[in-house]
Amino acid sequence: ALRARADARGRRRRIFRASAPGSRALGDARATHRARSPDGRARKMRRRIASRRARKTAPTTLALALTTIVVLATRADALKAKDFKTCATSSFCARRRDARDARGARIEDARARERDARAVEFDVVCGDEGRTSLVGSVEGMKTGAVRVRVDERGERARFAAREVLTRETEFEDDARARARVVGRSETSVEVEFEETGARAKIYADPFKVEVYAREATTPAAIFNARGEFAFETGGDGSSEDWAETFNGHTDTRKNGPTAVAFDLTFPSASDAYGLPERATSLSLKSTRKYESGKSWFGRSSVDSSVNETTLGEPYRLYNLDVFEYLDDSAFGLYGSIPMLTAHGVRDGKSTTAGAYFHNPSEMYVDVNVDGANGVHTKWMAESGAMDVFILPGDTPADVLKQYTALTGTTSMPPLFSLGYHQCRWNYRDENDVKEVDAGFDANDIPYDVLWLDIEHTDGKRYMTWDNGPFPTPERMINDIASRGRKMVTIVDPHVKIDNNYPVYKEAKDKGFYVKKNDGTTDFDGWCWPGSSTYLDVTNPDVREWWASKFSLDSYKGSTKDLYIWNDMNEPSVFNGPEITMQKDLIHHGGVEHREVHNAFGMYYHMATAEGIKRRNDGDRPFVLSRAFFAGTQRIGPIWTGDNTADWRHLAVSLPMVLTLGVSGLTFSGADVGGFFGNPDAELMTRWYQVGTYYPFFRGHAHLETKRREPWLFGDESTAIIRQAIRERYALLPYIYTLFEESHRTGAPVLRPLWYEFPTDENVFKIQDSFMLGSAILVQPVLKQGAKSVSVYLPAGVWYEKRSGARHVGPKTFDVSVELSDVPVFLRGGTIFVRKDRARRSSTAMKGDPLTIVVALDANGEARGSYYADDGKSYEYEASKSSAFARRSLSFKNGHFVVSAASDADGGAGNVKSFVDETLIERVSVYGSSAAAKSATCSTTGDTFDVVARHGEAMDIRRPNLSISQDFTLAVR
């Protein structure tokens, strides 16, 4: 009670401050006045928005004396769970979770027919009396996936989101494999897909599809193994009967119940991964217990209790603005990717399979992980098509390659975006920007991008500037760019209702906004500016128009060195149900919002990125998004949202980022230091040491936190943070090479250990260490005051990066640590490339010499690669000029070899279009013979000194040979 009174006083003070003109809470006073209504909506919204700003960063003395129970209760309350639905309060989930037709789905007349040379088609009947007749099909993709589709017929066919799948998958017949019937009986038909060797066996009664990887005898996955298939097609009764109310908001549900559900079983798996986004464990926990009978999970949908082995609540996929999310919760957050990977070991062999459910409506997924019976899942979507891609694998790399062939691989990022980003809500003015920029140089800390949050705008009118604190934005950006750096401004999807705001007025005149459920009136919701409208970015014409708004003529004060940040694009609507849009709003083509909700933010992200690409004459864009869906990886990076400055959030950031990576979205990171709260020096230092390896590396902080630039935590921490950020820049050549691999194959940049060591069951649940690519294992320090950390090294040879000490795994051991220590191990058999000269930015590193790091395996061998291009254009593409260089690096029998990469490894590039003349200044070899004294170049005859370093490491010093040159160094 005392804590509540103190918080109430704090809220009143914040509300008073928030009412000032230009505050983030409400925008200007005129907008507040226009939005006010007799029912007190303005007062309610003022409280709601002000409460979103409030953060208790300095507990009172009395609060500190509260018990642990009260502290935990306060943490739980931060989520405001009552604002959000659960399965029990989502009518479709409550209805479908335990429902099961006694008769089950079946293929009518037990027949399946070849629709064409590439698909098998059949009629599906479901319902106890066979009332519903649907059309189903099974087809294979040339990249390995098997597609199972069930839909209504003709004009009743369900909505399917466009531009989520790649154009090839969506439109081109040539993307599909040729189907050949290899077996047929009265009850089943078996099809083999010629290009991939994958097979599908379709059973008639009950309807079931088994999918096999090439030459496999056990199914990788089984669709409808447990008979949970359901396909609702509306219902009898009036729309009033179908309406659903939550927290005072009514969803008319004019089309009635249209949920779809099915089960997927992975017989050989023991662990499941994916279904982002949520702050929870890497290996998904069971939501319900396994039972072998017809009651699949054996738990009532109204029983939400949690026991030792199950969560009770299914995993929800519904993009939401979740304020102050918890650090260990299965609750769904800002983005959704309905993709799951199941992995296990049977009979000494690892098997990996996956599934992607192509549907952007609200979804729940029940999971049971049982080592003896496989992984069992039940998928329930509120509406939309039943369009399931089964990914038979059977390696982790195969599954990601099959998935990203459907939704796209990671776009090649501009090189600067892989450096360090400095952000805050908000840098006050142009002088503040100048001082922060100068502070990095004064403290010899590199960075690449400085960010501005919403306070830089004129009353939250995006793509404008507040002329008081930012009178000369173009000059400011050019000044930052003169030192090889960039800037980013925020542009959110809500558009302030103001007829004097050109963006609002033009879009209104064109009819470009999302409509209310009457289909004609523009939807009006609340966000940072107050009353706002929302662009209907599901409409290609709207996206085309929105992209044009980023031209230099339209976005005054911008330059080609200014990039964009899309926040709040779930979309966030402060006065909406669950802080988002009503589901019965109307989009382009008469489509309800429920059909497209999870893809809305991606469409906005897509249009913004296209605008930056056009503005920069076709060069690669950089646009950060908070919301995401399958396919976002083709557009740009995301971050994990509004985390908190505590050790638990530091720890959970790793499974969050790793899960995104194995779900196809590798370009991600968490706010270093935590968005809310004030980290102490130890936490801030440890977070930078982790952030070094995030694919997206940004420090960010809330408006009401203390300033926390990297040099503000004392001399010791400043020195360690400086080294952590410098290490990021030293690793840029390797990280850029990994991003190109991800762009080409779908492989994640940051990898869980099970991805690299799929047969080692000890690593299946490890989430506090990770691999950077295939070469570097990092065991960060994630606990306050830690004096040691426990390290597990899988099978093989490993070297401590700092000491050169050699280890042979598998082994577990403790490593002593001080604040400056991050245990890093180099994997024997790998080679990667660094740049070790300290510079102020990635631009300043151009032309700097390379250090090649070689870690030898038990046979004294290693291999790796190096990739480079211009870091900004699309000229690397084969459809253009293949302007890149890829070099193959190997070490065997005492010979270090640099040569052109083979076509199987991605090709060497076009030397007429791009030549990388960067020199090699050092070759560091771990595991080398202590007797080696020199190295001789085969092409020049020159001899270079070999110097022992530490442990089992040596350096070949100053060979000064071009990386573009083929040569061999013989070590003697």
Short mmCIF file of C-alpha atoms in Angstrom, two decimals, residues 274-532:
data_model
loop_
_atom_site.label_atom_id
_atom_site.label_comp_id
_atom_site.label_asym_id
_atom_site.label_seq_id
_atom_site.Cartn_x
_atom_site.Cartn_y
_atom_site.Cartn_z
CA GLY A 274 11.41 -20.93 -32.55
CA LEU A 275 7.94 -19.29 -32.46
CA PRO A 276 9.37 -15.85 -31.63
CA GLU A 277 9.01 -13.36 -30.10
CA ARG A 278 9.01 -13.91 -26.36
CA ALA A 279 11.45 -13.60 -23.47
CA THR A 280 11.82 -17.23 -22.54
CA SER A 281 14.10 -20.23 -22.87
CA LEU A 282 15.81 -21.21 -26.12
CA SER A 283 14.47 -24.78 -25.99
CA LEU A 284 10.71 -24.31 -25.77
CA LYS A 285 8.99 -25.56 -22.65
CA SER A 286 5.93 -27.77 -22.84
CA THR A 287 2.67 -25.89 -22.61
CA ARG A 288 0.64 -29.02 -21.82
CA LYS A 289 1.40 -32.55 -20.74
CA TYR A 290 1.52 -35.46 -23.14
CA GLU A 291 -1.07 -38.20 -23.13
CA SER A 292 -1.32 -41.02 -25.61
CA GLY A 293 -5.12 -41.14 -25.73
CA LYS A 294 -7.56 -39.04 -27.70
CA SER A 295 -7.34 -36.20 -25.17
CA TRP A 296 -4.15 -34.98 -26.73
CA PHE A 297 -2.58 -32.85 -24.02
CA GLY A 298 -4.78 -33.87 -21.16
CA ARG A 299 -5.51 -30.38 -19.81
CA SER A 300 -8.67 -28.32 -19.98
CA SER A 301 -8.43 -24.96 -21.73
CA VAL A 302 -9.87 -23.25 -18.68
CA ASP A 303 -7.20 -24.75 -16.44
CA SER A 304 -4.33 -22.28 -16.72
CA SER A 305 -2.39 -23.61 -13.74
CA VAL A 306 1.32 -24.22 -14.18
CA ASN A 307 3.11 -27.27 -12.89
CA GLU A 308 6.73 -28.40 -12.93
CA THR A 309 6.76 -29.50 -16.54
CA THR A 310 4.15 -27.41 -18.36
CA LEU A 311 3.34 -23.73 -18.77
CA GLY A 312 -0.40 -24.20 -19.00
CA GLU A 313 -0.80 -21.40 -21.55
CA PRO A 314 -0.01 -21.94 -25.24
CA TYR A 315 2.52 -19.78 -27.06
CA ARG A 316 0.72 -16.81 -28.56
CA LEU A 317 1.74 -15.11 -31.81
CA TYR A 318 0.08 -11.71 -31.98
CA ASN A 319 2.18 -8.56 -32.44
CA LEU A 320 1.66 -6.28 -29.44
CA ASP A 321 3.24 -3.27 -27.77
CA VAL A 322 4.10 -4.92 -24.45
CA PHE A 323 5.26 -2.32 -21.96
CA GLU A 324 8.00 -3.51 -19.57
CA TYR A 325 7.89 -7.16 -20.56
CA LEU A 326 8.98 -9.79 -18.09
CA ASP A 327 12.35 -11.53 -18.36
CA ASP A 328 11.06 -15.12 -18.18
CA SER A 329 7.64 -15.41 -19.75
CA ALA A 330 6.07 -17.25 -22.65
CA PHE A 331 3.96 -14.16 -23.38
CA GLY A 332 4.16 -13.05 -27.03
CA LEU A 333 5.78 -9.69 -27.76
CA TYR A 334 6.28 -7.29 -30.67
CA GLY A 335 6.73 -9.70 -33.57
CA SER A 336 5.65 -13.13 -34.73
CA ILE A 337 7.22 -15.82 -36.87
CA PRO A 338 5.05 -18.98 -36.98
CA MET A 339 8.05 -21.17 -37.68
CA LEU A 340 9.22 -24.01 -35.43
CA THR A 341 12.28 -26.26 -35.61
CA ALA A 342 12.27 -29.68 -33.93
CA HIS A 343 15.57 -31.39 -33.25
CA GLY A 344 16.76 -34.60 -31.66
CA VAL A 345 19.06 -37.60 -31.77
CA ARG A 346 17.86 -41.11 -32.44
CA ASP A 347 20.15 -44.13 -32.74
CA GLY A 348 23.20 -41.86 -32.67
CA LYS A 349 22.02 -39.77 -35.63
CA SER A 350 20.72 -36.23 -35.36
CA THR A 351 17.51 -35.29 -37.14
CA THR A 352 16.12 -31.81 -37.65
CA ALA A 353 12.79 -30.85 -39.18
CA GLY A 354 10.57 -27.80 -39.08
CA ALA A 355 7.32 -26.17 -40.09
CA TYR A 356 6.15 -22.74 -41.20
CA PHE A 357 2.44 -21.84 -40.98
CA HIS A 358 1.82 -19.17 -43.61
CA ASN A 359 -0.86 -17.16 -41.85
CA PRO A 360 -0.57 -13.65 -40.31
CA SER A 361 -3.70 -13.77 -38.13
CA GLU A 362 -3.66 -14.27 -34.36
CA MET A 363 -2.33 -17.68 -33.47
CA TYR A 364 -1.73 -19.97 -30.49
CA VAL A 365 0.58 -22.98 -30.49
CA ASP A 366 0.55 -25.74 -27.89
CA VAL A 367 3.82 -27.64 -27.55
CA ASN A 368 4.70 -30.84 -25.79
CA VAL A 369 8.33 -31.90 -25.67
CA ASP A 370 8.70 -35.53 -24.73
CA GLY A 371 11.99 -37.29 -25.42
CA ALA A 372 10.36 -40.69 -25.71
CA ASN A 373 7.45 -39.69 -27.93
CA GLY A 374 8.85 -36.87 -30.01
CA VAL A 375 7.68 -33.25 -30.19
CA HIS A 376 3.94 -32.65 -30.49
CA THR A 377 2.38 -29.34 -31.49
CA LYS A 378 -1.10 -27.99 -32.05
CA TRP A 379 -1.54 -24.83 -34.12
CA MET A 380 -4.68 -22.68 -33.85
CA ALA A 381 -5.27 -19.53 -35.94
CA GLU A 382 -8.27 -17.23 -35.67
CA SER A 383 -8.79 -16.99 -39.40
CA GLY A 384 -7.06 -17.15 -42.76
CA ALA A 385 -5.80 -20.00 -44.85
CA MET A 386 -4.46 -23.37 -43.75
CA ASP A 387 -1.19 -23.20 -45.64
CA VAL A 388 1.58 -25.23 -43.98
CA PHE A 389 5.12 -25.74 -45.23
CA ILE A 390 6.79 -28.78 -43.68
CA LEU A 391 10.60 -28.58 -43.70
CA PRO A 392 12.00 -32.14 -43.68
CA GLY A 393 15.61 -31.13 -43.15
CA ASP A 394 17.36 -33.15 -42.02
CA THR A 395 20.13 -30.92 -40.61
CA PRO A 396 19.69 -27.56 -38.90
CA ALA A 397 21.26 -25.85 -41.92
CA ASP A 398 18.90 -27.73 -44.27
CA VAL A 399 15.83 -26.57 -42.35
CA LEU A 400 16.87 -22.91 -42.42
CA LYS A 401 17.80 -23.14 -46.08
CA GLN A 402 14.37 -24.62 -46.86
CA TYR A 403 12.58 -21.97 -44.79
CA THR A 404 14.48 -18.97 -46.16
CA ALA A 405 13.96 -20.24 -49.69
CA LEU A 406 10.25 -19.64 -48.98
CA THR A 407 10.38 -16.29 -47.19
CA GLY A 408 13.74 -14.93 -48.31
CA THR A 409 17.22 -14.76 -46.84
CA THR A 410 18.76 -11.89 -44.90
CA SER A 411 19.32 -8.85 -47.08
CA MET A 412 22.95 -7.77 -47.31
CA PRO A 413 23.29 -4.93 -44.79
CA PRO A 414 25.30 -1.79 -45.46
CA LEU A 415 28.63 -2.26 -43.73
CA PHE A 416 28.21 0.74 -41.42
CA SER A 417 25.08 -0.85 -39.88
CA LEU A 418 27.22 -3.63 -38.36
CA GLY A 419 29.16 -1.15 -36.25
CA TYR A 420 28.06 0.32 -32.93
CA HIS A 421 24.93 2.52 -32.69
CA GLN A 422 24.36 5.13 -29.97
CA CYS A 423 20.73 5.97 -29.18
CA ARG A 424 18.66 7.63 -26.49
CA TRP A 425 15.15 8.90 -25.99
CA ASN A 426 16.18 11.65 -26.58
CA TYR A 427 19.27 13.68 -27.47
CA ARG A 428 18.08 17.17 -26.63
CA ASP A 429 19.34 19.36 -29.44
CA GLU A 430 22.03 19.86 -32.05
CA ASN A 431 24.61 20.82 -29.43
CA ASP A 432 23.87 17.63 -27.49
CA VAL A 433 24.38 15.62 -30.69
CA LYS A 434 27.69 17.40 -31.29
CA GLU A 435 28.90 16.76 -27.74
CA VAL A 436 28.02 13.06 -27.82
CA ASP A 437 29.75 12.62 -31.15
CA ALA A 438 32.84 14.41 -29.83
CA GLY A 439 32.74 12.32 -26.65
CA PHE A 440 33.36 9.13 -28.62
CA ASP A 441 36.44 10.63 -30.27
CA ALA A 442 37.70 12.12 -27.01
CA ASN A 443 37.48 8.70 -25.37
CA ASP A 444 38.87 6.78 -28.38
CA ILE A 445 35.68 4.72 -28.73
CA PRO A 446 34.51 3.90 -32.25
CA TYR A 447 30.88 4.18 -33.34
CA ASP A 448 28.99 4.49 -36.61
CA VAL A 449 25.46 5.81 -36.04
CA LEU A 450 23.82 8.40 -33.76
CA TRP A 451 20.05 8.16 -33.30
CA LEU A 452 17.22 10.62 -32.55
CA ASP A 453 13.96 9.49 -30.94
CA ILE A 454 10.55 11.20 -31.29
CA GLU A 455 11.37 14.45 -29.46
CA HIS A 456 13.29 15.76 -32.47
CA THR A 457 10.02 16.21 -34.40
CA ASP A 458 7.59 19.11 -34.58
CA GLY A 459 4.82 17.86 -32.28
CA LYS A 460 5.26 14.18 -33.26
CA ARG A 461 4.70 14.97 -36.92
CA TYR A 462 7.17 12.50 -38.41
CA MET A 463 9.62 13.63 -41.07
CA THR A 464 9.64 17.11 -39.53
CA TRP A 465 12.03 18.84 -37.14
CA ASP A 466 11.47 20.88 -33.99
CA ASN A 467 13.11 24.08 -35.19
CA GLY A 468 14.00 25.19 -31.66
CA PRO A 469 16.48 22.47 -30.68
CA PHE A 470 17.11 21.33 -34.28
CA PRO A 471 17.21 24.47 -36.44
CA THR A 472 19.79 23.20 -38.97
CA PRO A 473 19.33 19.42 -39.29
CA GLU A 474 21.02 19.10 -42.66
CA ARG A 475 24.12 20.85 -41.34
CA MET A 476 24.06 18.61 -38.25
CA ILE A 477 23.85 15.40 -40.30
CA ASN A 478 26.59 16.56 -42.67
CA ASP A 479 28.84 17.33 -39.71
CA ILE A 480 28.40 13.80 -38.34
CA ALA A 481 28.94 12.36 -41.83
CA SER A 482 32.18 14.29 -42.25
CA ARG A 483 33.72 11.83 -39.78
CA GLY A 484 32.42 8.78 -41.65
CA ARG A 485 29.28 8.36 -39.54
CA LYS A 486 25.51 8.30 -40.07
CA MET A 487 22.36 9.38 -38.26
CA VAL A 488 18.95 7.76 -37.76
CA THR A 489 15.59 9.38 -37.02
CA ILE A 490 12.41 7.67 -35.87
CA VAL A 491 9.31 7.46 -38.08
CA ASP A 492 6.30 5.70 -36.54
CA PRO A 493 3.18 4.47 -38.39
CA HIS A 494 0.62 6.71 -36.66
CA VAL A 495 -0.01 10.00 -38.49
CA LYS A 496 -1.02 13.04 -36.44
CA ILE A 497 -4.47 14.33 -37.37
CA ASP A 498 -3.69 17.86 -38.46
CA ASN A 499 -4.89 19.36 -41.75
CA ASN A 500 -1.84 21.64 -41.72
CA TYR A 501 0.46 18.60 -41.71
CA PRO A 502 1.07 17.78 -45.41
CA VAL A 503 1.59 14.05 -44.89
CA TYR A 504 -1.74 13.71 -43.09
CA LYS A 505 -3.65 15.89 -45.53
CA GLU A 506 -2.34 14.23 -48.69
CA ALA A 507 -2.99 10.70 -47.43
CA LYS A 508 -6.47 11.71 -46.27
CA ASP A 509 -7.32 13.17 -49.67
CA LYS A 510 -6.13 9.97 -51.36
CA GLY A 511 -8.14 7.73 -49.01
CA PHE A 512 -5.00 5.97 -47.82
CA TYR A 513 -5.93 5.32 -44.18
CA VAL A 514 -7.21 2.18 -42.46
CA LYS A 515 -11.02 2.35 -42.17
CA LYS A 516 -13.42 1.67 -39.34
CA ASN A 517 -15.64 -1.37 -39.62
CA ASP A 518 -18.10 0.61 -41.75
CA GLY A 519 -15.47 0.49 -44.50
CA THR A 520 -15.62 4.24 -45.23
CA THR A 521 -14.64 6.28 -42.15
CA ASP A 522 -10.95 6.77 -41.36
CA PHE A 523 -9.91 4.98 -38.17
CA ASP A 524 -8.81 7.36 -35.39
CA GLY A 525 -6.59 5.95 -32.64
CA TRP A 526 -4.34 7.37 -29.95
CA CYS A 527 -0.58 7.28 -29.93
CA TRP A 528 2.27 9.69 -29.17
CA PRO A 529 0.79 12.68 -31.08
CA GLY A 530 -2.70 12.20 -29.60
CA SER A 531 -5.42 11.51 -32.18
CA SER A 532 -3.84 9.72 -35.13
#
